CSV table of C-alpha atoms in Angstrom, one decimal:
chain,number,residue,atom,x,y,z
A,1,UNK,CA,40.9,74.1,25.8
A,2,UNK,CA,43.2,75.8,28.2
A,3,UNK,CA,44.0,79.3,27.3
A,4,UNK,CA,47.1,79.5,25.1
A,5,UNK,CA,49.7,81.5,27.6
A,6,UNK,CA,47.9,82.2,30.8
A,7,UNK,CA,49.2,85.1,31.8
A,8,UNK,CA,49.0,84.0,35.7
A,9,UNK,CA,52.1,81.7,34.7
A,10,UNK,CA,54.1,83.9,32.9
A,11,UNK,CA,56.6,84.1,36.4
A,12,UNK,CA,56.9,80.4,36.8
A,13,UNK,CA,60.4,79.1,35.6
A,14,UNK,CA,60.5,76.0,32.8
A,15,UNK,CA,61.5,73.4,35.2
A,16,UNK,CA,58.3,74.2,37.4
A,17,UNK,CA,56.2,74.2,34.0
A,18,UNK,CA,57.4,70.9,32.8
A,19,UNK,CA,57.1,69.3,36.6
A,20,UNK,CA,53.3,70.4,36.2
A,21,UNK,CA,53.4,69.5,32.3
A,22,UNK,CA,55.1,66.2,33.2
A,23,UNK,CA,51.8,65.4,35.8
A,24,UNK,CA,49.1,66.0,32.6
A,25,UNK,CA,48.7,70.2,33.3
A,26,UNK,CA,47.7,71.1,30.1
A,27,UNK,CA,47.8,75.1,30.6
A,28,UNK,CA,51.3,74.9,31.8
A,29,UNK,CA,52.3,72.8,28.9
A,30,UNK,CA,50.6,75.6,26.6
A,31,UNK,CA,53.1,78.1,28.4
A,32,UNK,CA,56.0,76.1,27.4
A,33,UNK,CA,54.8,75.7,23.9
A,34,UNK,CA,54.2,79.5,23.7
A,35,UNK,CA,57.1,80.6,25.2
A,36,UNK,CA,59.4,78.4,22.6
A,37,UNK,CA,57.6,77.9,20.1
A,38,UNK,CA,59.3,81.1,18.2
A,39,UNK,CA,62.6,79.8,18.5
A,40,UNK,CA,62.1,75.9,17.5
A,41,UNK,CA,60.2,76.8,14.4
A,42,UNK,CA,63.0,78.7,13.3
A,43,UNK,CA,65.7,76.4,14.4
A,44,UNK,CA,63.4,73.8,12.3
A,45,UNK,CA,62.6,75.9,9.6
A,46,UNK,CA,66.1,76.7,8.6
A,47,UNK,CA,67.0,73.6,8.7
A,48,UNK,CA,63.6,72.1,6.6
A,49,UNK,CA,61.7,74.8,5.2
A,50,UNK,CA,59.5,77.2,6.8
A,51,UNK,CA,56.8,74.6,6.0
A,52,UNK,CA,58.0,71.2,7.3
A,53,UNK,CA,59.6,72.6,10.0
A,54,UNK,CA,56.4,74.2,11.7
A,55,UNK,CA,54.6,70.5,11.2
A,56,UNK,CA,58.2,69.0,12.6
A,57,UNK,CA,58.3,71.7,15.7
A,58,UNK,CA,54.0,70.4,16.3
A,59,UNK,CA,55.3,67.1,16.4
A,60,UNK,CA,58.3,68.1,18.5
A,61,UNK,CA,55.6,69.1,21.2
A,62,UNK,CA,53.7,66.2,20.9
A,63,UNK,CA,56.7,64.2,21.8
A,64,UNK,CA,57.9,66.5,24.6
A,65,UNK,CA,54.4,66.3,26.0
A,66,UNK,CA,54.2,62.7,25.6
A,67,UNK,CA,57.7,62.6,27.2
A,68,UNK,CA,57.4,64.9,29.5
A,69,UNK,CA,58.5,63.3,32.6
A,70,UNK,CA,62.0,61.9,31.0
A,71,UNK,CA,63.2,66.2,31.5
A,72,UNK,CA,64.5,65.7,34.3
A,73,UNK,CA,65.2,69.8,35.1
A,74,UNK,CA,69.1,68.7,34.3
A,75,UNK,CA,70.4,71.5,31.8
A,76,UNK,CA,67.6,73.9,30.1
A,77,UNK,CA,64.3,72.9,28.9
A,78,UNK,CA,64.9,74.9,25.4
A,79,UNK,CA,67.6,72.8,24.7
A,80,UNK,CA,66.0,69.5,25.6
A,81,UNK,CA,63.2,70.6,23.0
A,82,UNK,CA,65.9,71.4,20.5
A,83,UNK,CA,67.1,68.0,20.6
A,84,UNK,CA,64.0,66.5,20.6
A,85,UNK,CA,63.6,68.7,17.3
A,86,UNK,CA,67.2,67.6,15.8
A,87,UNK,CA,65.9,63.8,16.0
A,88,UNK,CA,63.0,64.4,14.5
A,89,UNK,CA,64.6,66.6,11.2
A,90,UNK,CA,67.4,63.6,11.2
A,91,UNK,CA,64.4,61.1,10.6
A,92,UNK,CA,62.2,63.3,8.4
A,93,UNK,CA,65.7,64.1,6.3
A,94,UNK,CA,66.5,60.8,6.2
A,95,UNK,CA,63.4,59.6,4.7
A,96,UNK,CA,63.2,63.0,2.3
A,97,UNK,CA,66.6,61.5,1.0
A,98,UNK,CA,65.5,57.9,0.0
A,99,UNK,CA,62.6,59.5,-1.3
A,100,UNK,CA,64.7,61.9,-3.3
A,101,UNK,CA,66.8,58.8,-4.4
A,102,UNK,CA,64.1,57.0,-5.3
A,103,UNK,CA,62.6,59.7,-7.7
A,104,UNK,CA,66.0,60.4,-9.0
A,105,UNK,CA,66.0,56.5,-10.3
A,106,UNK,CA,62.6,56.9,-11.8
A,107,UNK,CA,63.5,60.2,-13.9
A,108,UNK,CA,67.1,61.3,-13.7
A,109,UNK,CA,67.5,64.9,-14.1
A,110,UNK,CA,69.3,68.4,-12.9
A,111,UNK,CA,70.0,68.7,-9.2
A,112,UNK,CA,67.2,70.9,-8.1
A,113,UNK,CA,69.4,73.4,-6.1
A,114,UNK,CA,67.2,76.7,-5.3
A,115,UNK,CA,66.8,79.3,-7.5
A,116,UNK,CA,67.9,83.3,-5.8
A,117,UNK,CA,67.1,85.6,-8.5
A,118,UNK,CA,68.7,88.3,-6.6
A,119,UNK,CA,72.7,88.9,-5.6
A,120,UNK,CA,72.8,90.5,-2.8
A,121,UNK,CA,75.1,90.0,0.6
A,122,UNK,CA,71.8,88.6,2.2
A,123,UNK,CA,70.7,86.3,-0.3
A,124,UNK,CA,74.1,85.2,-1.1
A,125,UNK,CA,74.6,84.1,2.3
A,126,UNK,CA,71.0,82.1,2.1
A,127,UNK,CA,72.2,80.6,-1.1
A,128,UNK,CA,75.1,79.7,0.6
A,129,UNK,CA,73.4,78.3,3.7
A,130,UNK,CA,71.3,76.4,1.8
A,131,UNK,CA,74.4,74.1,-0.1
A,132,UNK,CA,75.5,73.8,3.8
A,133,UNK,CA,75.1,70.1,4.9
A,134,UNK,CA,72.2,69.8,8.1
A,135,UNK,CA,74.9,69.6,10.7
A,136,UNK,CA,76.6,72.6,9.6
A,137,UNK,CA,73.6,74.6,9.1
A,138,UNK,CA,72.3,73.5,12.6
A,139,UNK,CA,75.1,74.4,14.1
A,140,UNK,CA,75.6,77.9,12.5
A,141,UNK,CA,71.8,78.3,13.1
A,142,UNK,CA,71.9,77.5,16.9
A,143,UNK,CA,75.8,79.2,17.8
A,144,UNK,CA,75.6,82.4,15.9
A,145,UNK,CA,71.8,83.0,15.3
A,146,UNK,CA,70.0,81.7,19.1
A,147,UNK,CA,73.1,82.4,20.9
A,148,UNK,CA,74.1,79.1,22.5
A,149,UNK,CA,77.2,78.4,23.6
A,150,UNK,CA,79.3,75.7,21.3
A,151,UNK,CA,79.3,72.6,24.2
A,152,UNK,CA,75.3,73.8,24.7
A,153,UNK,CA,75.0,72.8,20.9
A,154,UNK,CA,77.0,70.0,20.8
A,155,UNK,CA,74.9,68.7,23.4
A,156,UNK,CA,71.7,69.2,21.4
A,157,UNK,CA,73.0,67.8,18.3
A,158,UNK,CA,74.6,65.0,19.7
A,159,UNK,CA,78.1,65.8,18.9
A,160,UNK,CA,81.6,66.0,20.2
A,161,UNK,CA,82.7,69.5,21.3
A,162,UNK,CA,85.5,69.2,19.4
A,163,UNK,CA,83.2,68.2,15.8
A,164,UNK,CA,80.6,71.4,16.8
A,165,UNK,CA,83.5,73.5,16.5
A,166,UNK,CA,85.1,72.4,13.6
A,167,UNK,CA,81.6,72.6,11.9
A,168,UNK,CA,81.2,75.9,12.6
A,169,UNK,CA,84.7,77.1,11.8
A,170,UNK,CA,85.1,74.9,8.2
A,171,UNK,CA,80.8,76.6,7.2
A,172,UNK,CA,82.8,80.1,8.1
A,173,UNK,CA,85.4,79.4,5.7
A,174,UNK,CA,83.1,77.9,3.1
A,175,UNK,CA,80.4,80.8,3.8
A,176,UNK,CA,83.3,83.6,3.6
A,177,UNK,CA,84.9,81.9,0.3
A,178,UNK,CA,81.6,82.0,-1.4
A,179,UNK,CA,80.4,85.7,-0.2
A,180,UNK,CA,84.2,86.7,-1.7
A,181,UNK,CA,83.6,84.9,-4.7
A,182,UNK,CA,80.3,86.9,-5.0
A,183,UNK,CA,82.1,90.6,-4.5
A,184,UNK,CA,82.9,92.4,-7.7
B,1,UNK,CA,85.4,90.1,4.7
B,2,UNK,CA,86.7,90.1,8.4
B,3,UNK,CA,85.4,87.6,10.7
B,4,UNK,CA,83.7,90.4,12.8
B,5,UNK,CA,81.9,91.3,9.0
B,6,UNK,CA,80.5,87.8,9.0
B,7,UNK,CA,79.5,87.3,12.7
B,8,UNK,CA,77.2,90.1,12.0
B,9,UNK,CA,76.0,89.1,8.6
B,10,UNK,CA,75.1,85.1,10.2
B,11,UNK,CA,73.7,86.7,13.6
B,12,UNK,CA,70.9,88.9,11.6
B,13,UNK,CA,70.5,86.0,9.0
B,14,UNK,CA,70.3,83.2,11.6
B,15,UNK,CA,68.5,85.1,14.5
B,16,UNK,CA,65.1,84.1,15.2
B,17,UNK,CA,62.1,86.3,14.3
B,18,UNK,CA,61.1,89.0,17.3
B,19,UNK,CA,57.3,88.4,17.6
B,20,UNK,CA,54.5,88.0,19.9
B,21,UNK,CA,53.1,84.6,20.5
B,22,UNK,CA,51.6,82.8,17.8
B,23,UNK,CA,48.2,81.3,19.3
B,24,UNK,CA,47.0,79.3,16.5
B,25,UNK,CA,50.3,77.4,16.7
B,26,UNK,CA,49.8,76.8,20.4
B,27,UNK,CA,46.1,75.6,19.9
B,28,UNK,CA,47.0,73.3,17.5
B,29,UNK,CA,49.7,72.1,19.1
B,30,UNK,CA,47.1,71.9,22.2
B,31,UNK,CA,44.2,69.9,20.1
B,32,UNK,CA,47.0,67.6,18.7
B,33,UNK,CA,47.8,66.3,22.6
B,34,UNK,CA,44.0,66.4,23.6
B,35,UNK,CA,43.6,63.7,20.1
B,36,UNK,CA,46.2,62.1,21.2
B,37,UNK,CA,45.0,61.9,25.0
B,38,UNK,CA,41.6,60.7,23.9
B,39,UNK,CA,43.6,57.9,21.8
B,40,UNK,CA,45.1,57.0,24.8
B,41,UNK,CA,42.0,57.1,26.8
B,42,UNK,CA,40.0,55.1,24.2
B,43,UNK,CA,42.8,52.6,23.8
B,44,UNK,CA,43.7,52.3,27.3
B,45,UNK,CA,39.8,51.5,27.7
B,46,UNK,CA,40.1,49.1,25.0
B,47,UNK,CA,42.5,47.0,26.9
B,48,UNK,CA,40.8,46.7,30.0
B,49,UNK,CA,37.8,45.5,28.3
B,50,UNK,CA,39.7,42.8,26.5
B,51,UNK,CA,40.8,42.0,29.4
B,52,UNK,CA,37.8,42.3,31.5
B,53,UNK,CA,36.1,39.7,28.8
B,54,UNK,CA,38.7,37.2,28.7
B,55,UNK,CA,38.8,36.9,32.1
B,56,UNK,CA,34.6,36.6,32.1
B,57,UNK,CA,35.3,33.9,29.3
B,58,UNK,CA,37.6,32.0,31.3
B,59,UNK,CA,35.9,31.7,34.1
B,60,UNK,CA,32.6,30.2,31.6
B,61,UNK,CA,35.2,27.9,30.5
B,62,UNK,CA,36.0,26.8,34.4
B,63,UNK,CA,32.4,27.0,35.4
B,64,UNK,CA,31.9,24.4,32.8
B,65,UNK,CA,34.7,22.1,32.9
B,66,UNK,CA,33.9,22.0,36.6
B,67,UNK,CA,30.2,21.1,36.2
B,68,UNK,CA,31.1,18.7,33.0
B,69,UNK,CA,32.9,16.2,36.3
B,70,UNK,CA,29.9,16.7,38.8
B,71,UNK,CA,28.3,13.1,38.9
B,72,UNK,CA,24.4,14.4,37.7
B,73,UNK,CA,26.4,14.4,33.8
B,74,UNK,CA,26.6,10.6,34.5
B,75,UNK,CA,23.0,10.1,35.8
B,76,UNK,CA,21.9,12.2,32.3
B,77,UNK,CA,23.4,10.0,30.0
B,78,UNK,CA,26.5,12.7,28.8
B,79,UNK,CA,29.8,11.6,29.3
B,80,UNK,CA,32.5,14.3,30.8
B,81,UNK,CA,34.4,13.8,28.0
B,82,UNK,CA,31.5,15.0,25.7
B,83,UNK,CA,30.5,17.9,28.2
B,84,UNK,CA,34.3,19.2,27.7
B,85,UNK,CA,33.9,19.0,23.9
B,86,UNK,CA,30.8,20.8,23.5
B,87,UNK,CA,31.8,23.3,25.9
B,88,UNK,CA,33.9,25.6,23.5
B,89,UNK,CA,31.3,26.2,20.4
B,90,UNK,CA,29.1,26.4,23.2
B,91,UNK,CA,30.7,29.5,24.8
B,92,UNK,CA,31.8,30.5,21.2
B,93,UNK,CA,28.0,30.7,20.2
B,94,UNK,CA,27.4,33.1,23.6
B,95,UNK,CA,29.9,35.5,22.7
B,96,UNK,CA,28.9,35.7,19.1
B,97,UNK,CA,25.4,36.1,20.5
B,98,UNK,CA,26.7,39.0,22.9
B,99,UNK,CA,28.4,40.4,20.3
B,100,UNK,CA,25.2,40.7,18.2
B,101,UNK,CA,22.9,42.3,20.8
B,102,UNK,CA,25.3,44.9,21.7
B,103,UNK,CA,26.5,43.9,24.9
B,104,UNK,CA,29.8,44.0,24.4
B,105,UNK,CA,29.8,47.7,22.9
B,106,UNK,CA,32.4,49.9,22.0
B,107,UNK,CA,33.7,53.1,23.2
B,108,UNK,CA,32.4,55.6,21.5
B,109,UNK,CA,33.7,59.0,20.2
B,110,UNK,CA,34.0,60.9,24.0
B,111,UNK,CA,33.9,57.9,25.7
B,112,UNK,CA,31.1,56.6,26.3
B,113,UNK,CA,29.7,53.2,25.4
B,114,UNK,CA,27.6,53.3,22.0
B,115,UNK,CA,26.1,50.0,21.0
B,116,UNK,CA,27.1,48.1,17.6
B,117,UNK,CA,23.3,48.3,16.8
């Protein structure tokens, strides 16, 4: 088992890593995972649950590692795991909701929106993320929490520039409205 | 709430955690691959056995078609025709025979051969 972040490659640059990932290097494909790991599972586990995003960012590096040589070094490798990750929640959310709409059939009963007990600015806003539809959420998630630029995520998500922004400008309006609504 | 309010609300919500590496995650992402490499391994093996045998089979299937026409058939009594139709329950019978005694084994757990017995 190679050693999970070998310190020797802590210098060497993702493009090199995935070259020597895309040629079976196991320890520089440990680097890679190590080095984004922290950002995909949360990227994922905003978007899924803290749960079923940590098994969707595991399969995430299986596909990148089975994949390996389609990154081509073209834009960063981050962002090429990020999309990787987007497909992935798309199918997984896709089968949660004819899941969902199955069980709805078999016993009809309240939407199960989350419960937040508490009302404060914090956990409004995670309430409020929460009723968010996925694109919006990812959108928000990757702009204004990981810092990417808005055509960097609308490469990742698959989207027009002009449909990222909108996105992200009509959750800002919904977001402010509800945090208002929330103010005494 | 200004926009400036918000920006800073999402940024603390959204950012990601600041922590060290998480090392079980990476070894399990690292024994997921190496399962998945030995799947390929074992499958890829797989493969080139099949293939390996058909080709053995084919050329027992060859060998015999070609002696069925040599002329010592006729001097024995057996008809061509009759060597050709025996020939395939005849080669069916070997395999099944191989297949019983372990010669044709199957890869085992690391890779190596373990017999069906």
């Amino acid at each position: 088992m190679p050693p999970c972040g070998s310190p020797l490659l802590n210098e060497v640059d993702d493009p090199e890593l995935a070259s020597r990932a895309a040629q079976g290097d196991q320890v520089a494909f440990a680097r890679l995972v190590a080095r984004h790991e922290r950002r995909l599972r949360h990227f994922l586990g905003r978007l899924a649950g803290t749960g079923i995003g940590d098994e969707l960012a595991q399969e995430c590096f299986l596909r990148a590692w089975q994949r390996a040589g389609d990154y081509r070094g073209r834009g960063s490798y981050a962002g090429w795991l990020y999309r990787i990750g987007w497909r992935l929640f798309l199918d997984s959310h896709r089968l949660a909701q004819r899941r969902a709409a199955h069980d709805a059939l078999e016993a009809a009963g309240p939407d199960a929106e989350p419960h937040y007990p508490a009302a404060d600015a914090a956990l409004d806003l995670e309430r409020l993320l929460a009723r968010l539809d996925a694109r919006s959420r990812a959108a928000l998630v990757l702009c204004d929490g990981h810092g990417w630029s808005h055509a960097e995520a609308a490469e990742m998500l698959g989207l027009p520039l002009g449909t990222l922004k909108s996105l992200v400008a009509r959750a800002k309006v919904a977001l402010r409205a509800g945090l208002q609504e929330g103010e005494p | 709430m200004s926009d400036i309010d918000l920006d800073t609300l999402l940024a603390d919500a959204l950012a990601p955690p600041q922590r060290h590496d998480d090392h079980r995650f990476v070894n399990t992402a690292l024994l997921q691959i190496a399962e998945h490499e030995r799947f390929r391994a074992q499958r890829r093996r797989v493969w080139h056995d099949s293939l390996a045998q058909f080709a053995c089979l084919a050329a027992l299937v060859a060998g015999l078609i070609r002696f069925s026409q040599l002329p010592v058939f006729g001097s024995i009594g057996l008809p061509a025709d009759t060597v050709l139709g025996i020939a395939p329950p005849l080669v069916l019978v070997l395999v099944l025979w191989l297949a019983a005694s372990g010669a044709l084994a199957r890869p085992g757990r690391n890779g190596q051969r373990v017999s069906s017995r």
